[in-house]
Short mmCIF file of C-alpha atoms in Angstrom, two decimals:
data_model
loop_
_atom_site.label_atom_id
_atom_site.label_comp_id
_atom_site.label_asym_id
_atom_site.label_seq_id
_atom_site.Cartn_x
_atom_site.Cartn_y
_atom_site.Cartn_z
CA MET A 1 -25.64 -16.89 -4.98
CA ASN A 2 -27.59 -15.47 -2.04
CA LEU A 3 -24.44 -13.82 -0.85
CA LEU A 4 -24.56 -11.37 -3.76
CA THR A 5 -28.26 -10.61 -3.94
CA ASN A 6 -29.17 -10.47 -0.27
CA SER A 7 -28.51 -6.97 1.07
CA PHE A 8 -28.96 -8.01 4.68
CA SER A 9 -26.06 -9.48 6.68
CA PRO A 10 -26.13 -10.34 10.40
CA TRP A 11 -23.72 -7.51 11.27
CA MET A 12 -26.49 -5.10 10.26
CA ALA A 13 -28.91 -6.38 12.89
CA GLY A 14 -28.54 -3.21 14.99
CA THR A 15 -28.26 -5.35 18.12
CA GLY A 16 -25.40 -5.71 20.59
CA SER A 17 -23.98 -3.26 23.08
CA ASP A 18 -24.21 0.52 22.36
CA ALA A 19 -25.86 -0.14 19.00
CA ASP A 20 -27.16 3.46 18.84
CA ILE A 21 -23.61 4.47 17.89
CA VAL A 22 -21.60 1.31 17.22
CA VAL A 23 -22.75 -0.25 13.97
CA SER A 24 -20.41 -3.24 14.03
CA SER A 25 -17.28 -4.79 15.54
CA ARG A 26 -14.67 -6.59 13.53
CA ILE A 27 -11.68 -8.79 14.31
CA ARG A 28 -9.23 -9.64 11.59
CA LEU A 29 -6.34 -12.10 12.01
CA ALA A 30 -3.46 -12.39 9.53
CA ARG A 31 -1.93 -15.85 9.17
CA ASN A 32 0.57 -17.45 6.79
CA LEU A 33 1.79 -20.92 6.04
CA LYS A 34 5.32 -21.88 6.98
CA ASP A 35 8.08 -21.69 4.33
CA ILE A 36 5.75 -20.83 1.46
CA PRO A 37 6.27 -17.49 -0.31
CA PHE A 38 3.79 -14.81 0.72
CA PRO A 39 1.09 -14.11 -1.91
CA HIS A 40 2.88 -11.22 -3.66
CA LEU A 41 5.78 -13.56 -4.54
CA MET A 42 3.97 -16.84 -5.15
CA ASP A 43 3.57 -18.50 -8.56
CA GLU A 44 0.27 -19.92 -9.79
CA ASN A 45 1.10 -23.46 -8.76
CA THR A 46 1.91 -22.49 -5.18
CA ALA A 47 -1.20 -20.33 -5.02
CA ASN A 48 -3.35 -23.28 -6.05
CA ASN A 49 -1.74 -25.54 -3.46
CA VAL A 50 -2.24 -23.01 -0.67
CA THR A 51 -5.85 -22.48 -1.72
CA LYS A 52 -6.48 -26.23 -1.75
CA GLU A 53 -4.93 -26.74 1.67
CA ILE A 54 -7.04 -24.01 3.21
CA GLU A 55 -10.16 -25.25 1.45
CA LYS A 56 -9.52 -28.68 2.93
CA ALA A 57 -9.14 -27.22 6.42
CA ILE A 58 -12.48 -25.40 6.28
CA SER A 59 -14.45 -28.16 4.61
CA SER A 60 -13.67 -30.76 7.27
CA ARG A 61 -16.68 -32.18 9.06
CA SER A 62 -15.59 -30.86 12.44
CA PHE A 63 -15.19 -27.35 11.02
CA LYS A 64 -18.70 -27.43 9.58
CA GLN A 65 -20.14 -28.79 12.82
CA LYS A 66 -18.62 -25.97 14.79
CA PHE A 67 -19.08 -22.97 12.52
CA GLY A 68 -21.70 -23.99 9.98
CA LYS A 69 -21.56 -24.57 6.28
CA THR A 70 -19.18 -22.42 4.29
CA GLU A 71 -19.16 -21.14 0.74
CA PHE A 72 -15.84 -21.28 -1.04
CA PHE A 73 -14.80 -19.93 -4.42
CA LYS A 74 -12.02 -18.35 -6.41
CA LEU A 75 -12.64 -14.68 -7.07
CA VAL A 76 -11.95 -15.02 -10.80
CA SER A 77 -15.14 -17.08 -10.98
CA LEU A 78 -17.09 -13.89 -10.25
CA ALA A 79 -17.74 -10.94 -12.55
CA PRO A 80 -15.98 -7.69 -11.54
CA ILE A 81 -19.29 -6.18 -10.43
CA GLU A 82 -19.96 -9.20 -8.19
CA ARG A 83 -16.54 -8.89 -6.59
CA GLN A 84 -17.37 -5.24 -5.94
CA VAL A 85 -20.55 -6.29 -4.14
CA LEU A 86 -18.40 -8.31 -1.72
CA VAL A 87 -16.35 -5.17 -1.06
CA GLU A 88 -19.51 -3.16 -0.38
CA LYS A 89 -20.66 -5.88 2.02
CA HIS A 90 -17.36 -5.56 3.93
CA LEU A 91 -16.48 -9.18 3.18
CA ILE A 92 -13.34 -8.52 1.14
CA SER A 93 -10.89 -5.64 0.74
CA PRO A 94 -10.76 -3.53 -2.45
CA ASP A 95 -7.34 -5.08 -3.20
CA HIS A 96 -8.80 -8.55 -3.03
CA ALA A 97 -11.35 -7.64 -5.72
CA ASP A 98 -8.69 -6.86 -8.33
CA GLY A 99 -9.23 -10.03 -10.32
CA HIS A 100 -5.83 -11.64 -9.72
CA PRO A 101 -6.14 -15.42 -10.30
CA ARG A 102 -4.52 -16.36 -6.96
CA ARG A 103 -7.31 -14.86 -4.88
CA ALA A 104 -9.98 -16.98 -3.19
CA PHE A 105 -12.70 -16.42 -0.62
CA ALA A 106 -14.69 -18.38 1.90
CA CYS A 107 -17.42 -17.42 4.31
CA THR A 108 -20.01 -19.05 6.50
CA GLU A 109 -23.62 -18.84 5.32
CA ASP A 110 -24.42 -16.27 8.01
CA GLU A 111 -21.46 -14.12 6.76
CA ARG A 112 -20.13 -13.70 10.29
CA ILE A 113 -16.90 -15.55 9.52
CA ALA A 114 -15.05 -14.74 6.30
CA LEU A 115 -11.66 -15.73 4.93
CA MET A 116 -9.70 -13.90 2.29
CA ILE A 117 -7.20 -16.34 0.81
CA ASN A 118 -4.02 -14.99 -0.80
CA GLU A 119 -4.74 -11.35 -0.16
CA GLU A 120 -1.64 -9.70 1.37
CA ASP A 121 -1.22 -12.80 3.56
CA HIS A 122 -2.19 -16.40 2.89
CA ILE A 123 -5.10 -16.08 5.29
CA ARG A 124 -7.01 -13.07 6.47
CA LEU A 125 -9.68 -14.29 8.83
CA GLN A 126 -12.50 -11.88 9.66
CA VAL A 127 -15.31 -12.04 12.20
CA LEU A 128 -17.94 -9.31 11.94
CA LEU A 129 -20.65 -8.79 14.58
CA PRO A 130 -23.25 -6.07 15.22
CA GLY A 131 -22.77 -3.54 18.05
CA LEU A 132 -19.80 -3.20 20.38
CA GLU A 133 -18.99 -6.92 20.68
CA LEU A 134 -15.25 -7.04 20.05
CA ARG A 135 -14.49 -9.61 22.77
CA GLN A 136 -17.12 -11.97 21.46
CA ALA A 137 -15.85 -11.47 17.91
CA TYR A 138 -12.34 -12.34 19.06
CA ASP A 139 -13.56 -15.47 20.86
CA ILE A 140 -15.04 -16.69 17.60
CA ALA A 141 -11.96 -15.71 15.55
CA ASN A 142 -9.76 -17.47 18.08
CA MET A 143 -11.76 -20.69 17.80
CA VAL A 144 -11.69 -20.61 14.00
CA ASP A 145 -7.95 -19.96 14.13
CA ASP A 146 -7.41 -22.97 16.44
CA LYS A 147 -9.48 -25.14 14.17
CA LEU A 148 -7.52 -24.08 11.07
CA GLU A 149 -4.27 -24.68 12.88
CA GLU A 150 -5.16 -28.30 13.47
CA LYS A 151 -4.76 -28.81 9.72
CA LEU A 152 -2.26 -26.13 8.72
CA PHE A 153 1.34 -25.29 9.64
CA TYR A 154 1.48 -21.60 10.46
CA ALA A 155 4.50 -19.38 9.98
CA PHE A 156 5.32 -18.53 13.57
CA SER A 157 8.40 -17.44 15.48
CA GLU A 158 8.78 -17.65 19.26
CA LYS A 159 10.27 -14.18 19.23
CA TYR A 160 8.19 -12.32 16.65
CA GLY A 161 4.92 -14.26 16.81
CA TYR A 162 2.82 -14.80 13.68
CA LEU A 163 4.86 -13.83 10.63
CA THR A 164 3.16 -11.66 8.01
CA ALA A 165 4.07 -10.24 4.62
CA CYS A 166 4.19 -6.71 5.99
CA PRO A 167 5.96 -5.98 9.30
CA THR A 168 3.05 -3.72 10.30
CA ASN A 169 0.99 -6.85 11.05
CA THR A 170 3.64 -9.07 12.63
CA GLY A 171 3.10 -10.55 16.09
CA THR A 172 -0.55 -11.07 16.90
CA GLY A 173 -1.59 -10.31 13.31
CA ILE A 174 -4.71 -8.79 14.82
CA ARG A 175 -6.70 -5.78 13.68
CA ALA A 176 -9.59 -4.99 16.00
CA SER A 177 -12.00 -2.34 14.79
CA THR A 178 -15.34 -0.76 15.50
CA MET A 179 -17.56 1.06 13.01
CA LEU A 180 -19.14 4.14 14.56
CA HIS A 181 -21.88 6.54 13.49
CA LEU A 182 -20.70 9.99 14.64
CA PRO A 183 -23.02 12.75 13.36
CA GLY A 184 -22.87 14.65 16.67
CA LEU A 185 -19.08 14.93 16.65
CA THR A 186 -19.17 15.77 12.94
CA TYR A 187 -21.67 18.66 13.29
CA THR A 188 -19.87 20.04 16.33
CA ASN A 189 -16.57 19.95 14.37
CA GLN A 190 -14.75 17.65 16.75
CA ILE A 191 -13.54 15.03 14.28
CA PRO A 192 -10.11 16.61 13.59
CA SER A 193 -9.18 16.65 17.26
CA LEU A 194 -10.49 13.11 17.60
CA LEU A 195 -8.16 11.94 14.82
CA ASN A 196 -5.29 13.69 16.54
CA ILE A 197 -5.83 12.24 20.00
CA THR A 198 -6.36 8.64 18.94
CA ALA A 199 -3.16 8.70 16.87
CA LYS A 200 -1.25 9.35 20.08
CA LEU A 201 -2.76 6.22 21.63
CA GLY A 202 -1.57 3.89 18.87
CA LEU A 203 -5.04 3.73 17.34
CA THR A 204 -6.40 5.20 14.14
CA VAL A 205 -9.76 6.68 13.33
CA ARG A 206 -10.63 7.02 9.69
CA GLY A 207 -13.68 7.64 7.59
CA LEU A 208 -15.17 4.39 6.46
CA TYR A 209 -15.94 5.82 3.06
CA GLY A 210 -13.80 8.59 1.66
CA GLU A 211 -10.83 10.23 3.28
CA GLY A 212 -10.06 11.73 6.65
CA THR A 213 -12.54 14.20 7.98
CA LYS A 214 -15.01 14.04 5.08
CA ALA A 215 -16.45 10.63 5.87
CA ARG A 216 -19.58 9.76 3.95
CA GLY A 217 -22.56 8.98 6.13
CA ASP A 218 -20.58 10.14 9.20
CA LEU A 219 -19.32 6.57 9.57
CA TYR A 220 -15.89 6.12 11.12
CA GLN A 221 -13.68 3.18 11.94
CA VAL A 222 -11.51 2.93 15.04
CA SER A 223 -8.75 0.33 14.93
CA ASN A 224 -5.42 -0.62 16.50
CA GLN A 225 -2.13 0.03 14.71
CA ILE A 226 0.24 -1.86 16.96
CA THR A 227 0.16 -5.65 16.64
CA LEU A 228 3.38 -6.66 18.42
CA GLY A 229 4.45 -6.49 22.06
CA LEU A 230 0.92 -6.55 23.45
CA THR A 231 -1.42 -9.48 23.95
CA GLU A 232 -4.59 -9.79 21.87
CA GLU A 233 -6.63 -9.03 24.98
CA GLU A 234 -4.69 -5.83 25.70
CA ILE A 235 -5.10 -4.65 22.10
CA ILE A 236 -8.83 -5.35 22.18
CA GLU A 237 -9.24 -3.60 25.55
CA ASN A 238 -7.50 -0.52 24.13
CA VAL A 239 -9.86 -0.35 21.18
CA ILE A 240 -12.88 -0.91 23.43
CA SER A 241 -11.89 1.75 25.93
CA VAL A 242 -11.21 4.36 23.25
CA THR A 243 -14.46 3.42 21.51
CA ARG A 244 -16.31 3.93 24.81
CA GLN A 245 -14.76 7.36 25.23
CA ILE A 246 -15.84 8.32 21.73
CA ILE A 247 -19.35 6.99 22.42
CA ASN A 248 -19.59 9.23 25.49
CA GLN A 249 -18.37 12.25 23.54
CA GLU A 250 -20.84 11.52 20.73
CA ARG A 251 -23.76 11.26 23.19
CA MET A 252 -22.76 14.56 24.76
CA ALA A 253 -22.42 16.24 21.37
CA ARG A 254 -25.92 15.05 20.43
CA GLU A 255 -27.33 16.44 23.67
CA VAL A 256 -25.65 19.79 23.12
CA LEU A 257 -26.92 19.98 19.54
CA TYR A 258 -30.44 19.30 20.73
CA ARG A 259 -30.29 21.70 23.66
CA GLU A 260 -28.61 24.63 21.91
CA ASN A 261 -30.10 24.31 18.47
CA ARG A 262 -33.31 22.44 18.87
CA TYR A 263 -35.49 24.10 16.24
CA ALA A 264 -32.80 24.32 13.57
CA LEU A 265 -31.91 20.69 14.22
CA GLU A 266 -35.52 19.52 14.09
CA ASP A 267 -36.02 21.40 10.86
CA GLU A 268 -32.89 19.92 9.29
CA LEU A 269 -33.73 16.35 10.32
CA TRP A 270 -37.37 16.55 9.20
CA ARG A 271 -36.30 18.03 5.86
CA SER A 272 -33.87 15.16 5.37
CA TYR A 273 -36.63 12.74 6.20
CA GLY A 274 -38.90 14.50 3.73
CA ILE A 275 -36.39 14.20 0.90
CA LEU A 276 -35.58 10.53 1.53
CA THR A 277 -39.22 9.49 1.73
CA ASN A 278 -40.17 11.42 -1.42
CA ALA A 279 -37.17 11.63 -3.71
CA ARG A 280 -37.45 9.95 -7.12
CA MET A 281 -33.73 10.17 -7.91
CA ILE A 282 -30.87 10.28 -5.44
CA SER A 283 -27.08 9.98 -5.71
CA SER A 284 -25.09 7.71 -3.44
CA ASP A 285 -23.44 10.69 -1.69
CA GLU A 286 -26.71 12.47 -1.00
CA ALA A 287 -28.32 9.25 0.22
CA MET A 288 -25.51 8.51 2.69
CA ASN A 289 -25.57 12.08 3.94
CA LEU A 290 -29.34 12.20 4.47
CA LEU A 291 -29.55 8.69 5.91
CA SER A 292 -27.06 9.77 8.56
CA LYS A 293 -29.31 12.68 9.52
CA VAL A 294 -32.48 10.60 9.57
CA ARG A 295 -30.75 7.99 11.68
CA LEU A 296 -29.73 10.71 14.13
CA GLY A 297 -33.30 12.03 14.13
CA VAL A 298 -34.66 8.59 15.00
CA GLU A 299 -32.11 8.09 17.80
CA LEU A 300 -33.02 11.51 19.24
CA LYS A 301 -36.71 10.53 18.99
CA ILE A 302 -37.41 13.58 16.83
CA LEU A 303 -38.44 11.42 13.86
CA PRO A 304 -40.80 8.43 13.84
CA GLU A 305 -39.23 5.13 14.82
CA ILE A 306 -37.28 3.19 12.20
CA GLU A 307 -35.32 0.10 13.10
CA ARG A 308 -31.55 0.43 13.22
CA SER A 309 -31.14 -2.58 10.98
CA VAL A 310 -32.89 -0.64 8.19
CA PHE A 311 -30.15 2.02 8.17
CA ASN A 312 -27.37 -0.55 8.32
CA GLU A 313 -28.86 -2.53 5.47
CA LEU A 314 -29.29 0.61 3.37
CA ILE A 315 -25.52 1.24 3.53
CA VAL A 316 -25.15 -1.83 1.30
CA ALA A 317 -28.52 -1.77 -0.47
CA THR A 318 -27.91 1.72 -1.92
CA ALA A 319 -24.30 1.11 -2.94
CA PRO A 320 -23.56 1.32 -6.70
CA ALA A 321 -22.28 -2.22 -7.38
CA TYR A 322 -25.00 -3.84 -5.31
CA LEU A 323 -27.73 -1.97 -7.21
CA THR A 324 -26.19 -2.75 -10.58
CA ASN A 325 -25.73 -6.41 -9.77
CA LEU A 326 -29.30 -6.71 -8.57
CA ALA A 327 -30.62 -5.32 -11.85
CA GLN A 328 -28.58 -7.96 -13.72
CA ARG A 329 -27.66 -5.44 -16.40
CA ASN A 330 -25.63 -2.30 -16.81
CA LEU A 331 -27.43 0.64 -15.22
CA GLU A 332 -26.93 4.20 -16.39
CA PRO A 333 -26.12 6.51 -13.47
CA ALA A 334 -29.58 8.11 -13.76
CA GLU A 335 -31.28 4.71 -13.63
CA ARG A 336 -29.24 3.78 -10.61
CA ASP A 337 -30.31 6.98 -8.88
CA ARG A 338 -33.94 6.06 -9.54
CA GLU A 339 -33.48 2.53 -8.21
CA ARG A 340 -31.72 3.88 -5.15
CA ALA A 341 -34.51 6.37 -4.39
CA LYS A 342 -37.06 3.58 -4.77
CA ILE A 343 -35.30 1.20 -2.38
CA ILE A 344 -34.92 3.93 0.21
CA ARG A 345 -38.62 4.88 0.00
CA GLU A 346 -39.62 1.25 0.41
CA LYS A 347 -37.34 0.55 3.35
CA LEU A 348 -38.20 3.75 5.23
CA LYS A 349 -41.94 3.17 4.90
CA ILE A 350 -43.50 3.40 8.32
CA ASN A 351 -45.72 0.52 9.26
CA MET B 1 -8.98 22.45 -26.27
CA LEU B 2 -6.20 25.01 -26.00
CA CYS B 3 -5.70 27.32 -23.07
CA GLU B 4 -7.94 30.39 -23.43
CA ARG B 5 -5.27 32.62 -21.88
CA CYS B 6 -2.03 31.75 -23.63
CA GLY B 7 -3.42 29.76 -26.54
CA LYS B 8 -0.34 27.52 -26.48
CA ASN B 9 -0.78 24.65 -24.04
CA PRO B 10 -3.73 22.28 -23.75
CA ALA B 11 -6.32 23.47 -21.22
CA THR B 12 -6.37 21.23 -18.19
CA MET B 13 -8.36 23.35 -15.74
CA HIS B 14 -11.91 24.59 -15.78
CA ILE B 15 -12.37 27.56 -13.49
CA THR B 16 -15.74 29.00 -12.56
CA ARG B 17 -15.84 32.30 -10.70
CA VAL B 18 -18.88 34.01 -9.27
CA ILE B 19 -18.25 37.64 -8.34
CA ASN B 20 -21.22 39.78 -7.31
CA GLY B 21 -23.55 37.31 -9.02
CA GLN B 22 -21.55 37.60 -12.27
CA LYS B 23 -20.43 34.18 -13.40
CA THR B 24 -17.31 33.81 -15.55
CA GLU B 25 -15.88 30.56 -16.85
CA MET B 26 -12.36 29.83 -18.11
CA ASN B 27 -10.50 26.89 -19.57
CA ILE B 28 -6.79 27.32 -18.99
CA CYS B 29 -3.53 25.39 -18.78
CA THR B 30 -1.65 24.48 -15.63
CA GLN B 31 1.00 27.13 -16.19
CA CYS B 32 -1.48 29.97 -16.60
CA ALA B 33 -3.44 28.74 -13.62
CA GLN B 34 -0.30 29.03 -11.55
CA GLU B 35 0.39 32.52 -12.83
CA LEU B 36 -3.16 33.52 -11.97
CA GLY B 37 -2.72 32.23 -8.46
CA HIS B 38 -4.88 29.08 -8.70
CA THR B 39 -2.07 27.08 -7.23
CA LEU B 40 -3.87 25.27 -4.48
CA SER B 41 -3.53 21.77 -5.85
CA PHE B 42 -0.83 22.08 -8.46
CA ASN B 43 2.34 20.12 -8.97
CA PHE B 44 2.17 18.52 -5.61
CA SER B 45 2.61 14.80 -5.84
CA PRO B 46 2.97 13.84 -2.22
CA GLN B 47 5.77 11.46 -1.28
CA LEU B 48 3.80 10.48 1.79
CA THR B 49 2.82 7.05 0.56
CA PHE B 50 2.70 4.04 2.81
CA GLN B 51 5.62 2.49 0.94
CA ASN B 52 7.80 5.55 1.36
CA LEU B 53 7.04 5.81 5.05
CA LEU B 54 7.89 2.14 5.51
CA LYS B 55 11.10 2.57 3.55
CA GLY B 56 12.17 5.18 6.07
CA LEU B 57 11.53 2.75 8.87
CA MET B 58 13.53 0.01 7.19
CA GLY B 59 16.66 2.10 7.59
CA GLN B 60 17.15 2.96 3.94
CA ASP B 61 20.86 3.59 3.43
CA VAL B 62 21.68 7.24 3.12
CA LEU B 63 24.27 6.44 0.48
CA SER B 64 21.95 4.69 -1.96
CA GLU B 65 19.38 7.42 -1.33
CA PHE B 66 21.82 9.78 -3.05
CA GLY B 67 22.48 7.40 -5.90
CA ILE B 68 25.80 6.15 -4.56
CA PRO B 69 25.83 2.36 -4.49
CA GLY B 70 26.61 0.82 -1.12
CA ASN B 71 28.35 -2.50 -0.59
CA VAL B 72 26.19 -4.34 -3.08
CA GLY B 73 28.31 -7.47 -2.75
CA GLU B 74 27.22 -7.89 0.85
CA ARG B 75 23.51 -7.67 0.12
CA LYS B 76 21.64 -10.71 1.34
CA LYS B 77 19.13 -12.84 -0.53
CA CYS B 78 16.54 -15.14 1.05
CA PRO B 79 17.33 -18.81 0.28
CA VAL B 80 13.65 -19.84 0.33
CA CYS B 81 11.84 -17.21 -1.73
CA GLY B 82 14.73 -15.38 -3.38
CA LEU B 83 13.76 -11.93 -2.11
CA THR B 84 16.74 -9.59 -2.08
CA GLU B 85 17.54 -7.10 0.64
CA GLU B 86 17.08 -4.33 -1.94
CA GLN B 87 13.57 -5.52 -2.75
CA PHE B 88 12.69 -5.73 0.91
CA ILE B 89 13.92 -2.20 1.59
CA ASN B 90 12.14 -0.78 -1.43
CA SER B 91 8.78 -2.46 -0.97
CA GLY B 92 8.59 -2.90 2.80
CA PHE B 93 7.28 -6.42 2.20
CA LEU B 94 8.93 -9.67 3.20
CA GLY B 95 8.82 -12.63 0.82
CA CYS B 96 8.24 -15.58 3.14
CA SER B 97 8.55 -16.65 6.78
CA GLN B 98 12.26 -17.42 6.29
CA CYS B 99 12.90 -13.76 5.37
CA TYR B 100 12.43 -12.87 9.04
CA GLU B 101 15.61 -14.88 9.73
CA THR B 102 17.47 -13.81 6.57
CA PHE B 103 17.00 -10.08 7.13
CA LYS B 104 16.92 -10.33 10.91
CA ASP B 105 18.64 -7.03 11.72
CA ARG B 106 16.54 -4.92 9.40
CA VAL B 107 13.33 -6.67 10.39
CA GLU B 108 14.06 -6.18 14.06
CA GLN B 109 14.78 -2.50 13.51
CA ALA B 110 11.58 -2.04 11.52
CA LEU B 111 9.45 -3.87 14.09
CA ARG B 112 10.79 -1.74 16.92
CA LYS B 113 10.06 1.44 15.01
CA ILE B 114 6.56 0.35 14.00
CA HIS B 115 5.40 -1.32 17.21
CA GLY B 116 7.86 -0.09 19.82
CA SER B 117 8.70 -3.71 20.53
CA ALA B 118 10.08 -6.80 18.84
CA GLU B 119 8.86 -9.34 21.38
CA HIS B 120 5.66 -11.24 20.77
CA ARG B 121 3.52 -11.56 23.89
CA GLY B 122 0.28 -12.79 22.37
CA LYS B 123 -1.19 -16.06 21.23
CA PHE B 124 0.90 -18.95 19.98
CA PRO B 125 -0.16 -21.93 17.89
CA ALA B 126 -0.75 -25.13 19.86
CA LYS B 127 1.59 -27.12 17.61
CA THR B 128 4.75 -25.05 18.03
CA GLY B 129 3.93 -23.45 21.33
CA GLY B 130 4.64 -26.18 23.91
CA LYS B 131 7.75 -24.60 25.37
CA ILE B 132 6.45 -21.03 25.17
CA LYS B 133 3.36 -22.07 27.01
CA VAL B 134 5.42 -23.30 29.96
CA LEU B 135 7.62 -20.20 29.90
CA ARG B 136 4.56 -17.95 29.98
CA GLU B 137 3.10 -19.91 32.85
CA ILE B 138 6.34 -19.55 34.82
CA GLU B 139 6.27 -15.82 34.11
CA ASN B 140 2.72 -15.57 35.46
CA LEU B 141 3.49 -17.67 38.52
CA LYS B 142 6.49 -15.48 39.33
CA LYS B 143 4.25 -12.42 39.25
CA ALA B 144 1.80 -14.14 41.55
CA LEU B 145 4.67 -15.15 43.83
CA ASN B 146 5.85 -11.56 44.19
CA GLU B 147 2.33 -10.44 45.00
CA ALA B 148 1.92 -13.20 47.58
CA VAL B 149 5.20 -12.23 49.24
CA SER B 150 4.27 -8.55 49.36
CA ARG B 151 0.96 -9.49 50.99
CA GLU B 152 2.87 -11.73 53.41
CA GLU B 153 0.93 -14.82 52.33
CA PHE B 154 3.90 -17.09 52.84
CA GLU B 155 2.06 -20.36 52.66
CA LYS B 156 0.73 -19.47 49.22
CA ALA B 157 4.15 -18.19 48.19
CA ALA B 158 5.77 -21.50 49.07
CA GLU B 159 3.17 -23.32 47.02
CA LEU B 160 3.84 -21.08 44.02
CA ARG B 161 7.59 -21.47 44.41
CA ASP B 162 7.28 -25.26 44.28
CA LYS B 163 5.16 -25.05 41.15
CA ILE B 164 7.69 -22.80 39.45
CA ARG B 165 10.53 -25.23 40.28
CA GLU B 166 8.50 -28.09 38.92
CA LEU B 167 7.85 -26.32 35.62
CA GLU B 168 11.46 -25.21 35.29
CA ALA B 169 12.59 -28.80 35.81
CA SER B 170 10.18 -29.99 33.13
CA LEU B 171 11.82 -27.62 30.63
CA LYS B 172 15.21 -29.21 31.18
CA ASP B 173 14.02 -32.71 30.31
#
C-alpha cells in the first residue's frame, strides 16, 4: 500500500497562507448514527453493520466523482507497526491504532480526506491541508459531511446538535486546529504564557509531540475546546484569529533573536546544519530538535535554501514506525538511527 | 537488586550525583530516597485525569463520593443501549443518541459547564433540519429588520416584515 511507504502527503507541501509558520490546518467532524450504541458499547455485529453502511456511503459513484477514489480497510488487517505509521502520518489517532476489531479507516488517495470509523464516535471525518487554510478545509469537510448524510441517518437533536459519545464534542462536533512551528517563541521562553492566554479564550495550545512546554521539534497545535453554542464559522474564525496573533508574535520573536543575538544564533543554526548534513547516527529526539533549528535558519535566510516540504516530510520520514516499516524487518535502535541519519542527509542535500 | 542504603527493600531509583567533578552513583529504594530528600516525583499519582475532571462536571453526588449510597432505586437506565446513570457519571461517556434524552438533566448540566451553553447554533443535517432551517432564517430576518428600522429604511423593513410573516405562516401548516 502506497499509503504506508510513501512519506510524502499533500499536507506537507509547504504551500498555503503563512506557510513559514503554519505547517498544516485540520478540520475534524464527529458524527454518529441514530439509535445505534456508540463504539465503546457496541458489539461486533453492530460494529460490522456500521462499518458496512459507512463503506457503502463512501464507495458510491457520486462520492468518488466528487472526492476521488478512496481506500478502505479494517485496521486489524494491518500489522501493529503499519497502524503506527498511520498515526505518524496524522491519519489516525493513537487510540484508533490499538488493534480493536471494530476499528476501520478510509481515506482518499491524496490523503486530504480521512475517516476513522468506530473510534470514539462512529465517524471522525478529517480534512488536512497545508498552511493556514482552515476555511477551505472546512468547506471540503462540509461537502463530505453532506454527501455522507445523503446515505446515513445521523444522531442529531434540534437542541443539542450532533450527538457524540463524549459531551465535550456535542453540538457542532468540530475540532479546528492549526499546526505551528514556533522556535522563536520557544527560545524566547514565551510558550508558558502562550498556553495560559489561549486557555482563557476557550482554545488550547499543546505540543504536537510530547507534553506541554517541551514540544519536540517546536511544533504546537492550536485548537478549539468549545463545540456547542457557537456556529462552525465562529469557531473557525476564533482559531484563525488566535493563530494569526501567534504568527505575529513568532515573527517578532525571530526578529528579536536575530537582532539581539545574531552571531550566537548564526553559530547555533550552522552547527545544527553541520550535524544534520554529516551525522551517521541520530536519534529521533535529536533529529526533531535540529531540524527545527535548520528550518528556522532557512526561514531567516541564514542557511542555504531548502524547501519547506522537505522539513514537513522529514517529520514523518524520520519517525520510528515509518522507518521500521520501510525496512520491512525489525530494526535495532542503532540501525534505525543510522537509517534516519541517512534519510536526513539525502533529503537535505543541496542541489 | 536491594537498596544500597537500607539493604531491605528492592532498589527502584538510580541516583547520579556530580559534586565538584566527583561522580557518585547510588541504587536505593523509594523510602530511602524520600528520607534523603529526593522526593520530587514520589508517591504522586495525580487525580487530574480527563475522566475525573469530567466526573466533576457531571455533578457527581457528594453522598456516593463518600461511600454512602444515594437513592439507587431511582437511578435511570437507557432503554436503547442499557447504559446506567452510574456508568455515565463514572465514565463521562454516553452510550447512544437516546442517552441524551434519558439522562437529560445531567447531560444539560454537563454541556453548560463544558461549553457554557446547551443550545446548538451550528450546522444541521438536511434530512432532519427542515423546520430549524426556517426558524434560523426567521431569526436572521428579524435581525435585519431591526437594523433596517434603526437606519430608518422603512421600505426595506416592510419587505422584511412580510417575509417573516410568510415564513411563520409556513411553519403552522
